[in-house]
Amino acid sequence: MKLKGIFVPNVTPFTGQGHIDYDKLGSLVDFWLESGVSGIVVNASTGEAPLLSREERVELIGYVKDRMGGKGRLVAGTGAIGTRETIELTRDAKEAGAEAALVAPPFFYRPSDIEVYRHFSSLLGSVDLPVIFYNVPKFTGYGVPPRVVNRIVDECSNLVGIKDSSGSPGNQAENIRLFGSKISVLSGAADMTLPTLTMGGKGAILAVANAIPETCVALYEAALRGDLEEAGRLQLKVSYVNKVIVREHSQIAAVKAALASLGHPAGVPRRPLRPLPPGEERQVVEEFRQRETL
């Protein structure tokens, strides 16, 4: 499986009562696909996966797959604290129609490098589904060294990619040096999109692509054709919007506010998360609109 291009880790719209709003989700899926993204990642952190039940995760995969109608690749987040649960969620994802799984290392209990290796080896040996390694120190509390991932790549043929959200140029360069010719190296950090592509990476999975999918796709395409001046201009815009919406306690609410300002209502976050207070929402929307001046 070859992964390339821009993928949206989609937001999950909820009603005020905390139910999934499938009507809003369907409209959003149409918006992202019409913008030219290569695929959608359901049940990821931006989609509030930790707040979803196992049954809801399965339902979301099936719904998004049907709505996409084969127009892009469907990836599902299946990471969990324990190895057994991760295997079960990944099997669920395959049965529901996902084409690949995005899996973060175990969190809460910080594992050693050998425990991370054993976790992924067990997973990859137990499922018949391509897997993307998700290096996300912000949420796991630790980064996984590229050498550990490289060992897994060499031993497990169904590890097909890595989403690196460390934001470290050095870390991403080492990923590409060690295994960029074997699997797809993708950026999970908006500011690292162009650097990743110019070093030989294959694309990105970006929360900011929820709100500006066309800009992210245009950045990818400009880099691909070697138009670095245009790619640089678009990277500045992507980084600006990312700064607007990535907030310590309210990133998901900010993404949803930005989408609503475009005429694409995305519901509210699920508790304990909350919508932005009115003043902060106005600020986010005003700053988001300023992207057009860049």
Short mmCIF file of C-alpha atoms in Angstrom, two decimals:
data_model
loop_
_atom_site.label_atom_id
_atom_site.label_comp_id
_atom_site.label_asym_id
_atom_site.label_seq_id
_atom_site.Cartn_x
_atom_site.Cartn_y
_atom_site.Cartn_z
CA MET A 1 0.00 0.00 0.00
CA LYS A 2 1.45 3.36 -1.09
CA LEU A 3 0.41 6.39 0.95
CA LYS A 4 0.87 9.86 -0.48
CA GLY A 5 -0.81 13.23 -0.46
CA ILE A 6 -2.83 15.13 2.14
CA PHE A 7 -5.05 13.28 4.60
CA VAL A 8 -7.66 14.87 6.88
CA PRO A 9 -7.92 13.52 10.45
CA ASN A 10 -11.55 14.50 10.56
CA VAL A 11 -13.40 16.24 13.34
CA THR A 12 -16.45 14.40 14.68
CA PRO A 13 -19.54 16.63 14.90
CA PHE A 14 -21.62 16.21 18.05
CA THR A 15 -25.01 17.61 18.97
CA GLY A 16 -25.54 19.57 22.16
CA GLN A 17 -26.72 16.31 23.75
CA GLY A 18 -23.45 14.59 22.86
CA HIS A 19 -24.71 12.42 20.00
CA ILE A 20 -22.81 12.06 16.72
CA ASP A 21 -24.34 14.36 14.10
CA TYR A 22 -24.09 12.26 10.95
CA ASP A 23 -25.79 14.86 8.74
CA LYS A 24 -23.07 17.40 9.49
CA LEU A 25 -20.37 14.74 9.14
CA GLY A 26 -21.63 13.75 5.70
CA SER A 27 -21.49 17.34 4.46
CA LEU A 28 -17.97 17.71 5.82
CA VAL A 29 -16.79 14.53 4.11
CA ASP A 30 -18.13 15.91 0.81
CA PHE A 31 -16.30 19.21 1.42
CA TRP A 32 -12.96 17.52 2.10
CA LEU A 33 -13.17 15.19 -0.89
CA GLU A 34 -14.18 18.01 -3.24
CA SER A 35 -11.07 19.87 -2.05
CA GLY A 36 -8.85 17.11 -3.42
CA VAL A 37 -7.53 15.38 -0.31
CA SER A 38 -6.11 11.88 -0.76
CA GLY A 39 -7.96 10.39 2.17
CA ILE A 40 -9.64 10.74 5.54
CA VAL A 41 -8.48 9.45 8.92
CA VAL A 42 -11.46 8.69 11.13
CA ASN A 43 -11.25 8.08 14.90
CA ALA A 44 -8.03 10.06 15.30
CA SER A 45 -7.22 12.51 18.09
CA THR A 46 -8.79 15.42 16.18
CA GLY A 47 -11.92 13.28 15.90
CA GLU A 48 -12.09 12.94 19.70
CA ALA A 49 -11.44 9.20 19.48
CA PRO A 50 -10.72 8.80 23.23
CA LEU A 51 -14.28 10.03 23.86
CA LEU A 52 -15.88 7.49 21.51
CA SER A 53 -17.18 4.06 22.42
CA ARG A 54 -16.00 0.99 20.55
CA GLU A 55 -19.41 0.75 18.86
CA GLU A 56 -19.30 4.40 17.79
CA ARG A 57 -15.87 3.92 16.28
CA VAL A 58 -17.13 1.05 14.13
CA GLU A 59 -20.22 3.01 13.08
CA LEU A 60 -18.13 6.03 12.09
CA ILE A 61 -15.81 3.95 9.92
CA GLY A 62 -18.73 2.38 8.10
CA TYR A 63 -20.52 5.69 7.62
CA VAL A 64 -17.50 7.57 6.31
CA LYS A 65 -16.57 4.70 4.00
CA ASP A 66 -20.04 4.71 2.46
CA ARG A 67 -20.05 8.50 2.14
CA MET A 68 -16.64 8.53 0.45
CA GLY A 69 -17.83 6.12 -2.21
CA GLY A 70 -14.31 5.01 -3.08
CA LYS A 71 -13.07 8.55 -3.79
CA GLY A 72 -10.10 8.37 -1.41
CA ARG A 73 -8.36 6.19 1.11
CA LEU A 74 -9.98 5.58 4.49
CA VAL A 75 -7.70 5.19 7.50
CA ALA A 76 -8.89 4.54 11.05
CA GLY A 77 -7.19 5.39 14.33
CA THR A 78 -6.98 2.27 16.51
CA GLY A 79 -4.40 3.05 19.18
CA ALA A 80 -5.09 2.06 22.79
CA ILE A 81 -3.24 1.67 26.09
CA GLY A 82 -2.99 -2.12 25.87
CA THR A 83 -1.81 -4.43 23.11
CA ARG A 84 -4.89 -6.66 23.24
CA GLU A 85 -7.30 -3.73 22.93
CA THR A 86 -5.25 -2.26 20.07
CA ILE A 87 -5.48 -5.57 18.19
CA GLU A 88 -9.24 -5.74 18.78
CA LEU A 89 -9.81 -2.16 17.60
CA THR A 90 -7.67 -2.76 14.51
CA ARG A 91 -9.62 -5.90 13.63
CA ASP A 92 -12.83 -3.90 14.09
CA ALA A 93 -11.49 -1.27 11.70
CA LYS A 94 -10.73 -3.82 9.00
CA GLU A 95 -14.15 -5.43 9.29
CA ALA A 96 -15.82 -2.01 9.09
CA GLY A 97 -14.00 -1.18 5.86
CA ALA A 98 -10.85 0.78 6.77
CA GLU A 99 -7.95 0.40 4.35
CA ALA A 100 -5.28 1.07 6.99
CA ALA A 101 -4.93 1.78 10.71
CA LEU A 102 -3.17 4.70 12.37
CA VAL A 103 -1.69 3.48 15.65
CA ALA A 104 0.00 5.51 18.37
CA PRO A 105 2.27 3.75 20.88
CA PRO A 106 0.80 2.87 24.29
CA PHE A 107 0.22 5.80 26.61
CA PHE A 108 -0.46 6.41 30.33
CA TYR A 109 2.18 3.84 31.36
CA ARG A 110 5.36 4.90 29.63
CA PRO A 111 6.84 1.83 27.90
CA SER A 112 10.49 1.19 27.17
CA ASP A 113 11.75 1.00 23.59
CA ILE A 114 11.63 -2.80 23.70
CA GLU A 115 8.04 -2.69 24.96
CA VAL A 116 7.04 -0.39 22.09
CA TYR A 117 8.74 -2.80 19.69
CA ARG A 118 6.95 -5.80 21.19
CA HIS A 119 3.61 -3.97 21.13
CA PHE A 120 3.84 -3.24 17.42
CA SER A 121 5.31 -6.62 16.55
CA SER A 122 2.37 -8.32 18.28
CA LEU A 123 -0.13 -6.04 16.57
CA LEU A 124 1.36 -6.40 13.10
CA GLY A 125 1.58 -10.16 13.48
CA SER A 126 -2.06 -10.39 14.55
CA VAL A 127 -3.89 -8.27 11.98
CA ASP A 128 -4.28 -8.37 8.22
CA LEU A 129 -4.35 -4.62 7.72
CA PRO A 130 -1.70 -2.05 6.76
CA VAL A 131 -0.60 0.02 9.76
CA ILE A 132 0.76 3.57 10.03
CA PHE A 133 2.97 4.24 13.06
CA TYR A 134 1.90 7.43 14.84
CA ASN A 135 4.72 9.17 16.68
CA VAL A 136 2.92 11.78 18.78
CA PRO A 137 4.90 12.82 21.89
CA LYS A 138 2.28 15.48 22.75
CA PHE A 139 -0.26 12.80 23.65
CA THR A 140 1.84 9.78 24.59
CA GLY A 141 4.31 11.74 26.71
CA TYR A 142 7.36 10.38 24.89
CA GLY A 143 8.86 10.15 21.42
CA VAL A 144 9.82 6.87 19.76
CA PRO A 145 13.35 6.94 18.27
CA PRO A 146 13.55 6.35 14.50
CA ARG A 147 15.86 3.36 15.09
CA VAL A 148 13.05 1.58 16.97
CA VAL A 149 10.61 2.21 14.14
CA ASN A 150 13.23 1.07 11.63
CA ARG A 151 13.53 -2.29 13.37
CA ILE A 152 9.77 -2.77 13.11
CA VAL A 153 9.82 -1.73 9.44
CA ASP A 154 12.49 -4.32 8.67
CA GLU A 155 10.60 -7.12 10.41
CA CYS A 156 6.95 -6.38 9.60
CA SER A 157 5.82 -5.94 6.00
CA ASN A 158 2.42 -4.49 6.89
CA LEU A 159 3.89 -1.38 8.53
CA VAL A 160 3.40 0.93 5.56
CA GLY A 161 3.93 4.42 6.93
CA ILE A 162 4.70 6.76 9.79
CA LYS A 163 2.95 9.95 10.83
CA ASP A 164 5.52 11.95 12.76
CA SER A 165 4.02 14.72 14.87
CA SER A 166 7.16 15.45 16.87
CA GLY A 167 7.71 18.68 14.94
CA SER A 168 11.44 17.96 14.94
CA PRO A 169 13.27 18.47 11.61
CA GLY A 170 16.09 16.25 12.84
CA ASN A 171 13.73 13.46 13.81
CA GLN A 172 11.94 13.59 10.47
CA ALA A 173 15.23 13.67 8.57
CA GLU A 174 16.33 10.53 10.41
CA ASN A 175 13.02 8.84 9.62
CA ILE A 176 13.51 9.54 5.92
CA ARG A 177 17.18 8.52 5.98
CA LEU A 178 16.53 5.20 7.72
CA PHE A 179 13.32 4.00 6.10
CA GLY A 180 12.00 6.62 3.68
CA SER A 181 12.66 4.26 0.79
CA LYS A 182 10.72 1.44 2.49
CA ILE A 183 7.54 3.10 3.81
CA SER A 184 5.71 6.41 3.44
CA VAL A 185 6.98 9.10 5.79
CA LEU A 186 4.22 11.61 6.50
CA SER A 187 4.21 14.79 8.55
CA GLY A 188 1.72 15.19 11.37
CA ALA A 189 3.03 18.66 12.21
CA ALA A 190 1.73 21.46 9.99
CA ASP A 191 4.96 23.45 10.18
CA MET A 192 6.90 20.41 8.94
CA THR A 193 4.83 19.78 5.80
CA LEU A 194 7.12 21.43 3.25
CA PRO A 195 10.36 20.33 4.95
CA THR A 196 9.07 16.75 4.97
CA LEU A 197 8.19 16.87 1.27
CA THR A 198 11.49 18.44 0.22
CA MET A 199 13.44 15.79 2.17
CA GLY A 200 11.62 12.97 0.39
CA GLY A 201 8.51 12.45 2.51
CA LYS A 202 5.26 11.48 0.81
CA GLY A 203 2.64 13.75 2.37
CA ALA A 204 0.95 14.78 5.58
CA ILE A 205 -1.94 14.04 7.94
CA LEU A 206 -2.91 17.46 9.26
CA ALA A 207 -5.58 18.69 11.67
CA VAL A 208 -5.44 22.05 9.91
CA ALA A 209 -6.57 20.33 6.70
CA ASN A 210 -10.05 20.12 8.23
CA ALA A 211 -10.42 23.87 7.72
CA ILE A 212 -8.13 24.60 4.74
CA PRO A 213 -7.96 21.36 2.73
CA GLU A 214 -7.49 23.12 -0.63
CA THR A 215 -4.50 25.08 0.68
CA CYS A 216 -2.87 21.95 2.07
CA VAL A 217 -3.42 20.09 -1.21
CA ALA A 218 -2.04 23.04 -3.19
CA LEU A 219 1.07 23.04 -0.97
CA TYR A 220 1.59 19.33 -1.61
CA GLU A 221 1.15 19.74 -5.36
CA ALA A 222 3.48 22.75 -5.56
CA ALA A 223 6.20 20.85 -3.72
CA LEU A 224 5.66 17.84 -5.96
CA ARG A 225 6.22 19.84 -9.15
CA GLY A 226 9.23 21.64 -7.66
CA ASP A 227 7.67 25.10 -7.39
CA LEU A 228 9.31 25.93 -4.09
CA GLU A 229 8.43 29.63 -4.20
CA GLU A 230 4.71 28.83 -4.36
CA ALA A 231 5.10 25.97 -1.89
CA GLY A 232 6.84 28.32 0.53
CA ARG A 233 4.04 30.86 0.26
CA LEU A 234 1.45 28.18 0.95
CA GLN A 235 3.47 26.80 3.86
CA LEU A 236 3.35 30.24 5.47
CA LYS A 237 -0.44 30.21 5.18
CA VAL A 238 -0.73 26.68 6.56
CA SER A 239 1.53 27.55 9.49
CA TYR A 240 -0.43 30.73 10.19
CA VAL A 241 -3.79 28.93 10.31
CA ASN A 242 -2.26 26.18 12.42
CA LYS A 243 -1.11 28.80 14.93
CA VAL A 244 -4.64 30.23 15.04
CA ILE A 245 -6.38 26.93 15.76
CA VAL A 246 -3.83 25.00 17.81
CA ARG A 247 -4.65 26.12 21.33
CA GLU A 248 -3.56 24.41 24.52
CA HIS A 249 -7.03 23.58 25.82
CA SER A 250 -9.33 24.14 22.85
CA GLN A 251 -7.82 22.97 19.56
CA ILE A 252 -10.81 20.85 18.52
CA ALA A 253 -13.28 23.61 19.39
CA ALA A 254 -11.18 26.09 17.37
CA VAL A 255 -11.13 23.81 14.31
CA LYS A 256 -14.91 23.46 14.54
CA ALA A 257 -15.32 27.24 14.88
CA ALA A 258 -13.18 27.79 11.78
CA LEU A 259 -15.25 25.29 9.81
CA ALA A 260 -18.50 26.92 10.93
CA SER A 261 -17.21 30.30 9.73
CA LEU A 262 -16.81 28.77 6.26
CA GLY A 263 -20.42 27.60 6.22
CA HIS A 264 -19.54 24.04 7.22
CA PRO A 265 -21.02 23.56 10.71
CA ALA A 266 -19.14 20.90 12.67
CA GLY A 267 -21.16 20.71 15.86
CA VAL A 268 -19.65 21.02 19.31
CA PRO A 269 -16.99 18.98 21.14
CA ARG A 270 -18.07 16.13 23.39
CA ARG A 271 -17.82 16.63 27.16
CA PRO A 272 -15.65 17.22 29.06
CA LEU A 273 -14.46 19.37 26.14
CA ARG A 274 -16.48 22.49 25.51
CA PRO A 275 -17.11 25.00 22.72
CA LEU A 276 -15.05 28.17 22.69
CA PRO A 277 -16.35 31.01 24.86
CA PRO A 278 -17.97 33.67 22.62
CA GLY A 279 -15.09 36.12 22.92
CA GLU A 280 -12.46 33.53 22.07
CA GLU A 281 -14.55 32.20 19.19
CA ARG A 282 -14.80 35.68 17.67
CA GLN A 283 -11.04 36.05 17.97
CA VAL A 284 -10.39 32.68 16.29
CA VAL A 285 -12.77 33.45 13.42
CA GLU A 286 -11.33 36.94 12.90
CA GLU A 287 -7.75 35.66 12.86
CA PHE A 288 -8.73 32.73 10.64
CA ARG A 289 -10.23 35.10 8.05
CA GLN A 290 -6.97 37.03 7.91
CA ARG A 291 -5.38 34.03 6.14
CA GLU A 292 -6.74 35.44 2.88
CA THR A 293 -4.33 38.38 3.13
CA LEU A 294 -1.26 36.12 3.14
#
